[in-house]
Amino acid sequence: MTGAELSFVVDGLVEEGADGTHLLGSRCNGCNTLYFPQMASCPNPACQTKVLRPETLPREGTLYSYTIQRYQPPALFRMRNWKPYVLGLVDMGEGVRVMGMLAGVEEDELEIGMSLQVVTEPLFDDPERGAVATYKFAPVGVG
Amino acid sequence: MRPVYALGAGAHPWGKWPDKPQVQLAVEAMGAALGDAGIGWPQVEGLVAASSRFEGGMGWGLHANEVVQTVAEQGIPCINVGGACAAGAIALQTAYSLIASGQYDVVAALGAERMPKGFIPRPPGSKDDRTDNDYLRWVAMGATNPAYWAIEARRRQHDHGTSAATLANASVLMRQNASGNRYARYRDPLTADDIAASPMVADPLHLLQICPVSDGAAAVILGSEDFVQKSGKAAVRVAGCAIGSGQFGDPARRIPTIASTVREGVSHTSEVVGAVRRAFEMAGIGPEDVDLLEMADNSAWHILAWPELFGFYEAGKGDWMLDNGHLAIGGKLAVNPSGGFLSFGEATTAQALLQVAEVLWQLRGQAEGHQVQNAKVGMTAVLGLGANGGSIILSR
């Protein structure tokens, strides 16, 4: 899935590369800290520079923790054929932990520490925008 | 800095009160607090309100002003503070400072809230783009508040082997404590089976392991040593009073962010841990001196994790402490003898002031039905959106 034909829930969260979807964050020129999503400034109090540049995160990370969202969230959240889904917290390296939906993994396959990679998946259909996608995390080799 | 004392406290019982506007709840809590302190409105020299986000305030959060315009127009300073669920602690800190500075002798802190039904809605005024975390977390993944707590709880299960039974015990204990507290909304005892039978909201947390929302109001009146001596009133010393915000690199899954950059050596829930440490320093005491802890138990996980974060015992020991009755009334450290948020339901801005009221009544031996025997030192700890933390220590 390239995701190129999809509109995204929010602009500026991901970048599609030759090898697939990458989360798009910021790195600080001063203290070298990596952030996701893109930040307005560097919140490191020891950093005097606070000049950020966009930077993509590695595609792969490891599952740090997770839950299953059993109740339908408020209306801002839209999903085709709503049903409970897995929300994960994924360690992307350099201390960056990112929350997101998981794809292509059954409940009984979930294991803290498992390898996951960022993918783009359609989330809902909008009359004007068509299929709208979000980023998700899937086991390596899925999606 | 002058010593500061708690003169009295009052609360309106927690529940759903569709027929009472928020200002009415506030006025009743203030009236109860004045009665408890044995003083009247003319002696109150200042009022600090933890401003409601949901009702009243003339669109500017002017809740203290609304209260005095309703019940006692006497020219006093009205200060209205924000801080989400920690606003009550920030209001108390503000009142404390007004007295400690020497500027005033009697100042009240107040919080009153009527909560909307269901999930707390996203606030108005933010842009629908990636600069607003509270937009991102909904549109990109539908992350409800319980999902954040559940992610913490699941990780604790991985790190410390916390069982479903222990997580259930946290809710059982809170209900047991609340059963004797007339201010609590939910007072029927629960069994572990009741909890397991309640719907799963966000694994591993069931509905009865997550705090609901309620309406409620609480007020605390503080006074100077001069006032205490001149009036001859019994009073309890505010030994520590601190607020704080978060530290860079905090590993907590902070609502409503969708990501964080974690740094080694930074406290989890640093906004609260920082306030707790400063309150301990001010009081010149440590965890071993505390008889009871009133803390924000937004979920069963909090009951297990927070006392560890504050240094009451090492990480992972909370399960054993809870399962062996050491966190119960009569245990080594009574945690939430009031019944906590799990039994009250959260009335956001009022919650931290109810915590202080509870500690005051406990230290006076007036916590009817849920008294911690011979309680001498009590501590509060609360967390608010925006990485606000607060902690207050009362000591007799």
Tab-separated table of N, CA, C and O in Angstrom, chain B residues 19-105:
chain	number	residue	atom	x	y	z
B	19	ASP	N	-30.334	20.050	39.407
B	19	ASP	CA	-31.145	21.204	39.817
B	19	ASP	C	-30.360	22.283	40.546
B	19	ASP	O	-30.934	23.286	40.979
B	20	LYS	N	-29.057	22.061	40.707
B	20	LYS	CA	-28.247	23.074	41.407
B	20	LYS	C	-27.176	23.605	40.474
B	20	LYS	O	-26.257	22.890	40.102
B	21	PRO	N	-27.259	24.882	40.121
B	21	PRO	CA	-26.176	25.460	39.312
B	21	PRO	C	-24.836	25.357	40.054
B	21	PRO	O	-24.807	25.251	41.286
B	22	GLN	N	-23.778	25.417	39.304
B	22	GLN	CA	-22.452	25.293	39.895
B	22	GLN	C	-22.211	26.336	40.983
B	22	GLN	O	-21.630	26.029	42.026
B	23	VAL	N	-22.697	27.561	40.765
B	23	VAL	CA	-22.464	28.596	41.775
B	23	VAL	C	-23.177	28.256	43.085
B	23	VAL	O	-22.700	28.580	44.177
B	24	GLN	N	-24.286	27.550	42.973
B	24	GLN	CA	-25.001	27.133	44.178
B	24	GLN	C	-24.199	26.080	44.950
B	24	GLN	O	-24.087	26.135	46.180
B	25	LEU	N	-23.625	25.140	44.229
B	25	LEU	CA	-22.752	24.150	44.875
B	25	LEU	C	-21.597	24.864	45.577
B	25	LEU	O	-21.219	24.519	46.703
B	26	ALA	N	-21.040	25.862	44.894
B	26	ALA	CA	-19.900	26.602	45.444
B	26	ALA	C	-20.293	27.341	46.723
B	26	ALA	O	-19.583	27.294	47.733
B	27	VAL	N	-21.438	28.004	46.675
B	27	VAL	CA	-21.900	28.769	47.840
B	27	VAL	C	-22.158	27.839	49.022
B	27	VAL	O	-21.806	28.152	50.168
B	28	GLU	N	-22.717	26.683	48.751
B	28	GLU	CA	-22.983	25.735	49.843
B	28	GLU	C	-21.691	25.184	50.432
B	28	GLU	O	-21.575	25.031	51.660
B	29	ALA	N	-20.716	24.887	49.587
B	29	ALA	CA	-19.431	24.389	50.103
B	29	ALA	C	-18.738	25.464	50.932
B	29	ALA	O	-18.177	25.186	52.002
B	30	MET	N	-18.804	26.711	50.448
B	30	MET	CA	-18.201	27.810	51.209
B	30	MET	C	-18.920	28.009	52.545
B	30	MET	O	-18.276	28.234	53.582
B	31	GLY	N	-20.225	27.911	52.514
B	31	GLY	CA	-20.980	28.055	53.757
B	31	GLY	C	-20.595	26.979	54.764
B	31	GLY	O	-20.406	27.260	55.964
B	32	ALA	N	-20.428	25.759	54.275
B	32	ALA	CA	-20.028	24.660	55.162
B	32	ALA	C	-18.622	24.892	55.703
B	32	ALA	O	-18.342	24.619	56.885
B	33	ALA	N	-17.738	25.399	54.856
B	33	ALA	CA	-16.351	25.644	55.288
B	33	ALA	C	-16.297	26.749	56.338
B	33	ALA	O	-15.550	26.653	57.325
B	34	LEU	N	-17.084	27.794	56.125
B	34	LEU	CA	-17.131	28.883	57.111
B	34	LEU	C	-17.657	28.371	58.443
B	34	LEU	O	-17.127	28.707	59.512
B	35	GLY	N	-18.691	27.538	58.371
B	35	GLY	CA	-19.236	26.954	59.589
B	35	GLY	C	-18.209	26.084	60.289
B	35	GLY	O	-18.066	26.129	61.524
B	36	ASP	N	-17.471	25.318	59.513
B	36	ASP	CA	-16.447	24.436	60.065
B	36	ASP	C	-15.338	25.250	60.733
B	36	ASP	O	-14.793	24.848	61.762
B	37	ALA	N	-15.011	26.390	60.139
B	37	ALA	CA	-13.964	27.251	60.696
B	37	ALA	C	-14.488	28.121	61.836
B	37	ALA	O	-13.696	28.751	62.551
B	38	GLY	N	-15.787	28.191	61.969
B	38	GLY	CA	-16.382	29.023	63.004
B	38	GLY	C	-16.248	30.509	62.733
B	38	GLY	O	-16.136	31.319	63.658
B	39	ILE	N	-16.258	30.873	61.463
B	39	ILE	CA	-16.195	32.291	61.102
B	39	ILE	C	-17.294	32.599	60.087
B	39	ILE	O	-18.040	31.703	59.676
B	40	GLY	N	-17.393	33.849	59.705
B	40	GLY	CA	-18.386	34.262	58.719
B	40	GLY	C	-17.712	34.964	57.544
B	40	GLY	O	-16.507	35.268	57.588
B	41	TRP	N	-18.495	35.248	56.516
B	41	TRP	CA	-17.968	35.924	55.330
B	41	TRP	C	-17.220	37.229	55.668
B	41	TRP	O	-16.194	37.527	55.044
B	42	PRO	N	-17.681	38.029	56.638
B	42	PRO	CA	-16.966	39.295	56.884
B	42	PRO	C	-15.499	39.104	57.246
B	42	PRO	O	-14.682	40.013	57.074
B	43	GLN	N	-15.155	37.916	57.760
B	43	GLN	CA	-13.753	37.699	58.131
B	43	GLN	C	-12.895	37.214	56.964
B	43	GLN	O	-11.683	37.143	57.079
B	44	VAL	N	-13.546	36.862	55.858
B	44	VAL	CA	-12.795	36.350	54.702
B	44	VAL	C	-12.208	37.539	53.933
B	44	VAL	O	-12.939	38.410	53.476
B	45	GLU	N	-10.888	37.539	53.806
B	45	GLU	CA	-10.202	38.687	53.180
B	45	GLU	C	-9.845	38.461	51.713
B	45	GLU	O	-9.371	39.375	51.036
B	46	GLY	N	-10.046	37.245	51.245
B	46	GLY	CA	-9.750	36.965	49.841
B	46	GLY	C	-10.323	35.620	49.455
B	46	GLY	O	-10.477	34.739	50.305
B	47	LEU	N	-10.668	35.471	48.176
B	47	LEU	CA	-11.237	34.208	47.695
B	47	LEU	C	-10.519	33.801	46.405
B	47	LEU	O	-10.412	34.591	45.459
B	48	VAL	N	-10.022	32.570	46.401
B	48	VAL	CA	-9.369	32.033	45.205
B	48	VAL	C	-10.217	30.889	44.684
B	48	VAL	O	-10.517	29.946	45.429
B	49	ALA	N	-10.613	30.983	43.427
B	49	ALA	CA	-11.432	29.923	42.838
B	49	ALA	C	-10.613	29.123	41.839
B	49	ALA	O	-9.885	29.683	41.018
B	50	ALA	N	-10.753	27.809	41.926
B	50	ALA	CA	-10.267	26.924	40.863
B	50	ALA	C	-11.337	26.963	39.785
B	50	ALA	O	-12.416	26.410	39.952
B	51	SER	N	-11.044	27.635	38.697
B	51	SER	CA	-12.104	27.977	37.740
B	51	SER	C	-12.602	26.776	36.960
B	51	SER	O	-11.819	26.026	36.380
B	52	SER	N	-13.914	26.656	36.910
B	52	SER	CA	-14.566	25.616	36.118
B	52	SER	C	-14.377	25.883	34.637
B	52	SER	O	-14.367	27.034	34.199
B	53	ARG	N	-14.235	24.813	33.867
B	53	ARG	CA	-14.196	24.984	32.419
B	53	ARG	C	-15.580	24.821	31.821
B	53	ARG	O	-15.824	25.175	30.667
B	54	PHE	N	-16.500	24.293	32.592
B	54	PHE	CA	-17.731	23.806	31.981
B	54	PHE	C	-18.960	24.675	32.225
B	54	PHE	O	-19.948	24.540	31.530
B	55	GLU	N	-18.913	25.541	33.225
B	55	GLU	CA	-20.141	26.261	33.567
B	55	GLU	C	-19.810	27.563	34.277
B	55	GLU	O	-18.900	27.625	35.101
B	56	GLY	N	-20.573	28.604	33.972
B	56	GLY	CA	-20.449	29.875	34.689
B	56	GLY	C	-19.136	30.574	34.398
B	56	GLY	O	-18.477	30.330	33.391
B	57	GLY	N	-18.773	31.471	35.295
B	57	GLY	CA	-17.518	32.190	35.142
B	57	GLY	C	-17.582	33.362	34.180
B	57	GLY	O	-16.552	33.960	33.871
B	58	MET	N	-18.771	33.702	33.699
B	58	MET	CA	-18.987	34.847	32.807
B	58	MET	C	-18.113	34.772	31.556
B	58	MET	O	-17.766	35.798	30.966
B	59	GLY	N	-17.739	33.566	31.160
B	59	GLY	CA	-16.920	33.409	29.963
B	59	GLY	C	-15.446	33.694	30.185
B	59	GLY	O	-14.635	33.518	29.292
B	60	TRP	N	-15.081	34.166	31.368
B	60	TRP	CA	-13.698	34.515	31.662
B	60	TRP	C	-13.164	33.742	32.874
B	60	TRP	O	-12.136	34.099	33.427
B	61	GLY	N	-13.890	32.738	33.301
B	61	GLY	CA	-13.437	31.971	34.456
B	61	GLY	C	-13.534	32.725	35.765
B	61	GLY	O	-12.772	32.474	36.691
B	62	LEU	N	-14.493	33.659	35.859
B	62	LEU	CA	-14.592	34.533	37.047
B	62	LEU	C	-15.478	33.898	38.122
B	62	LEU	O	-16.473	34.490	38.567
B	63	HIS	N	-15.103	32.725	38.544
B	63	HIS	CA	-15.972	31.988	39.464
B	63	HIS	C	-15.966	32.558	40.876
B	63	HIS	O	-16.992	32.594	41.543
B	64	ALA	N	-14.815	32.996	41.344
B	64	ALA	CA	-14.764	33.607	42.675
B	64	ALA	C	-15.641	34.859	42.695
B	64	ALA	O	-16.381	35.099	43.666
B	65	ASN	N	-15.590	35.619	41.617
B	65	ASN	CA	-16.401	36.832	41.546
B	65	ASN	C	-17.887	36.503	41.573
B	65	ASN	O	-18.692	37.183	42.223
B	66	GLU	N	-18.250	35.447	40.863
B	66	GLU	CA	-19.663	35.045	40.878
B	66	GLU	C	-20.119	34.669	42.283
B	66	GLU	O	-21.241	34.984	42.687
B	67	VAL	N	-19.250	33.998	43.004
B	67	VAL	CA	-19.621	33.564	44.359
B	67	VAL	C	-19.831	34.773	45.270
B	67	VAL	O	-20.854	34.876	45.956
B	68	VAL	N	-18.874	35.708	45.268
B	68	VAL	CA	-19.054	36.849	46.179
B	68	VAL	C	-20.231	37.725	45.739
B	68	VAL	O	-20.948	38.278	46.580
B	69	GLN	N	-20.465	37.809	44.440
B	69	GLN	CA	-21.620	38.588	43.988
B	69	GLN	C	-22.928	37.913	44.365
B	69	GLN	O	-23.972	38.554	44.461
B	70	THR	N	-22.867	36.616	44.576
B	70	THR	CA	-24.067	35.880	44.981
B	70	THR	C	-24.320	35.999	46.480
B	70	THR	O	-25.447	36.138	46.930
B	71	VAL	N	-23.222	35.990	47.252
B	71	VAL	CA	-23.424	35.754	48.679
B	71	VAL	C	-22.765	36.773	49.605
B	71	VAL	O	-23.182	36.922	50.750
B	72	ALA	N	-21.756	37.500	49.153
B	72	ALA	CA	-21.084	38.438	50.065
B	72	ALA	C	-20.262	39.447	49.273
B	72	ALA	O	-19.074	39.256	49.046
B	73	GLU	N	-20.900	40.555	48.874
B	73	GLU	CA	-20.178	41.599	48.147
B	73	GLU	C	-19.477	42.480	49.148
B	73	GLU	O	-20.096	43.321	49.795
B	74	GLN	N	-18.168	42.275	49.299
B	74	GLN	CA	-17.447	42.996	50.342
B	74	GLN	C	-16.076	43.481	49.900
B	74	GLN	O	-15.203	43.726	50.729
B	75	GLY	N	-15.891	43.596	48.579
B	75	GLY	CA	-14.690	44.262	48.072
B	75	GLY	C	-13.416	43.460	48.121
B	75	GLY	O	-12.339	43.971	47.798
B	76	ILE	N	-13.493	42.202	48.496
B	76	ILE	CA	-12.268	41.417	48.670
B	76	ILE	C	-11.675	41.028	47.314
B	76	ILE	O	-12.386	40.952	46.314
B	77	PRO	N	-10.359	40.776	47.268
B	77	PRO	CA	-9.763	40.285	46.025
B	77	PRO	C	-10.322	38.920	45.662
B	77	PRO	O	-10.455	38.052	46.531
B	78	CYS	N	-10.656	38.782	44.386
B	78	CYS	CA	-11.089	37.490	43.853
B	78	CYS	C	-10.063	37.050	42.828
B	78	CYS	O	-9.792	37.772	41.870
B	79	ILE	N	-9.485	35.898	43.036
B	79	ILE	CA	-8.470	35.377	42.121
B	79	ILE	C	-9.017	34.087	41.547
B	79	ILE	O	-9.537	33.244	42.283
B	80	ASN	N	-8.917	33.952	40.232
B	80	ASN	CA	-9.458	32.783	39.552
B	80	ASN	C	-8.327	32.075	38.836
B	80	ASN	O	-7.661	32.683	37.996
B	81	VAL	N	-8.110	30.834	39.176
B	81	VAL	CA	-6.955	30.139	38.616
B	81	VAL	C	-7.377	28.927	37.795
B	81	VAL	O	-8.382	28.285	38.062
B	82	GLY	N	-6.567	28.629	36.786
B	82	GLY	CA	-6.748	27.430	35.979
B	82	GLY	C	-5.747	26.371	36.400
B	82	GLY	O	-4.825	26.637	37.161
B	83	GLY	N	-5.934	25.192	35.884
B	83	GLY	CA	-5.020	24.094	36.205
B	83	GLY	C	-5.695	22.760	36.024
B	83	GLY	O	-5.240	21.751	36.544
B	84	ALA	N	-6.811	22.788	35.306
B	84	ALA	CA	-7.590	21.570	35.027
B	84	ALA	C	-7.842	20.821	36.330
B	84	ALA	O	-8.241	21.419	37.320
B	85	CYS	N	-7.554	19.533	36.354
B	85	CYS	CA	-7.902	18.734	37.537
B	85	CYS	C	-7.003	19.035	38.726
B	85	CYS	O	-7.262	18.572	39.836
B	86	ALA	N	-5.938	19.796	38.524
B	86	ALA	CA	-5.095	20.224	39.639
B	86	ALA	C	-5.427	21.643	40.082
B	86	ALA	O	-4.758	22.200	40.955
B	87	ALA	N	-6.440	22.254	39.507
B	87	ALA	CA	-6.730	23.668	39.788
B	87	ALA	C	-6.993	23.917	41.265
B	87	ALA	O	-6.646	24.968	41.804
B	88	GLY	N	-7.596	22.944	41.934
B	88	GLY	CA	-7.864	23.120	43.359
B	88	GLY	C	-6.588	23.268	44.162
B	88	GLY	O	-6.518	24.047	45.129
B	89	ALA	N	-5.565	22.519	43.783
B	89	ALA	CA	-4.279	22.627	44.477
B	89	ALA	C	-3.618	23.965	44.172
B	89	ALA	O	-2.971	24.566	45.027
B	90	ILE	N	-3.800	24.431	42.944
B	90	ILE	CA	-3.223	25.723	42.571
B	90	ILE	C	-3.953	26.848	43.305
B	90	ILE	O	-3.334	27.812	43.759
B	91	ALA	N	-5.252	26.696	43.470
B	91	ALA	CA	-6.011	27.680	44.248
B	91	ALA	C	-5.541	27.688	45.700
B	91	ALA	O	-5.359	28.749	46.306
B	92	LEU	N	-5.328	26.509	46.250
B	92	LEU	CA	-4.887	26.449	47.645
B	92	LEU	C	-3.485	27.043	47.789
B	92	LEU	O	-3.196	27.774	48.742
B	93	GLN	N	-2.607	26.733	46.819
B	93	GLN	CA	-1.256	27.301	46.837
B	93	GLN	C	-1.323	28.831	46.788
B	93	GLN	O	-0.579	29.525	47.485
B	94	THR	N	-2.230	29.350	45.986
B	94	THR	CA	-2.373	30.803	45.859
B	94	THR	C	-2.849	31.409	47.185
B	94	THR	O	-2.298	32.416	47.658
B	95	ALA	N	-3.849	30.777	47.777
B	95	ALA	CA	-4.348	31.265	49.068
B	95	ALA	C	-3.246	31.186	50.132
B	95	ALA	O	-3.069	32.104	50.943
B	96	TYR	N	-2.505	30.092	50.086
B	96	TYR	CA	-1.397	29.897	51.026
B	96	TYR	C	-0.403	31.064	50.909
B	96	TYR	O	0.016	31.656	51.908
B	97	SER	N	-0.040	31.383	49.672
B	97	SER	CA	0.962	32.431	49.455
B	97	SER	C	0.468	33.800	49.923
B	97	SER	O	1.253	34.602	50.430
B	98	LEU	N	-0.814	34.048	49.739
B	98	LEU	CA	-1.367	35.343	50.159
B	98	LEU	C	-1.253	35.523	51.672
B	98	LEU	O	-1.088	36.643	52.163
B	99	ILE	N	-1.336	34.409	52.380
B	99	ILE	CA	-1.219	34.485	53.840
B	99	ILE	C	0.248	34.428	54.273
B	99	ILE	O	0.693	35.216	55.105
B	100	ALA	N	0.995	33.498	53.670
B	100	ALA	CA	2.407	33.348	54.039
B	100	ALA	C	3.183	34.639	53.792
B	100	ALA	O	4.113	34.972	54.529
B	101	SER	N	2.774	35.386	52.771
B	101	SER	CA	3.470	36.632	52.437
B	101	SER	C	3.239	37.718	53.469
B	101	SER	O	3.955	38.710	53.504
B	102	GLY	N	2.198	37.545	54.271
B	102	GLY	CA	1.866	38.569	55.251
B	102	GLY	C	0.815	39.549	54.781
B	102	GLY	O	0.407	40.436	55.520
B	103	GLN	N	0.346	39.372	53.543
B	103	GLN	CA	-0.601	40.350	53.001
B	103	GLN	C	-2.006	40.205	53.577
B	103	GLN	O	-2.699	41.199	53.768
B	104	TYR	N	-2.423	38.958	53.806
B	104	TYR	CA	-3.777	38.720	54.326
B	104	TYR	C	-3.728	37.705	55.457
B	104	TYR	O	-2.772	36.940	55.575
B	105	ASP	N	-4.792	37.674	56.255
B	105	ASP	CA	-4.855	36.736	57.379
B	105	ASP	C	-5.849	35.594	57.190
B	105	ASP	O	-5.708	34.557	57.819
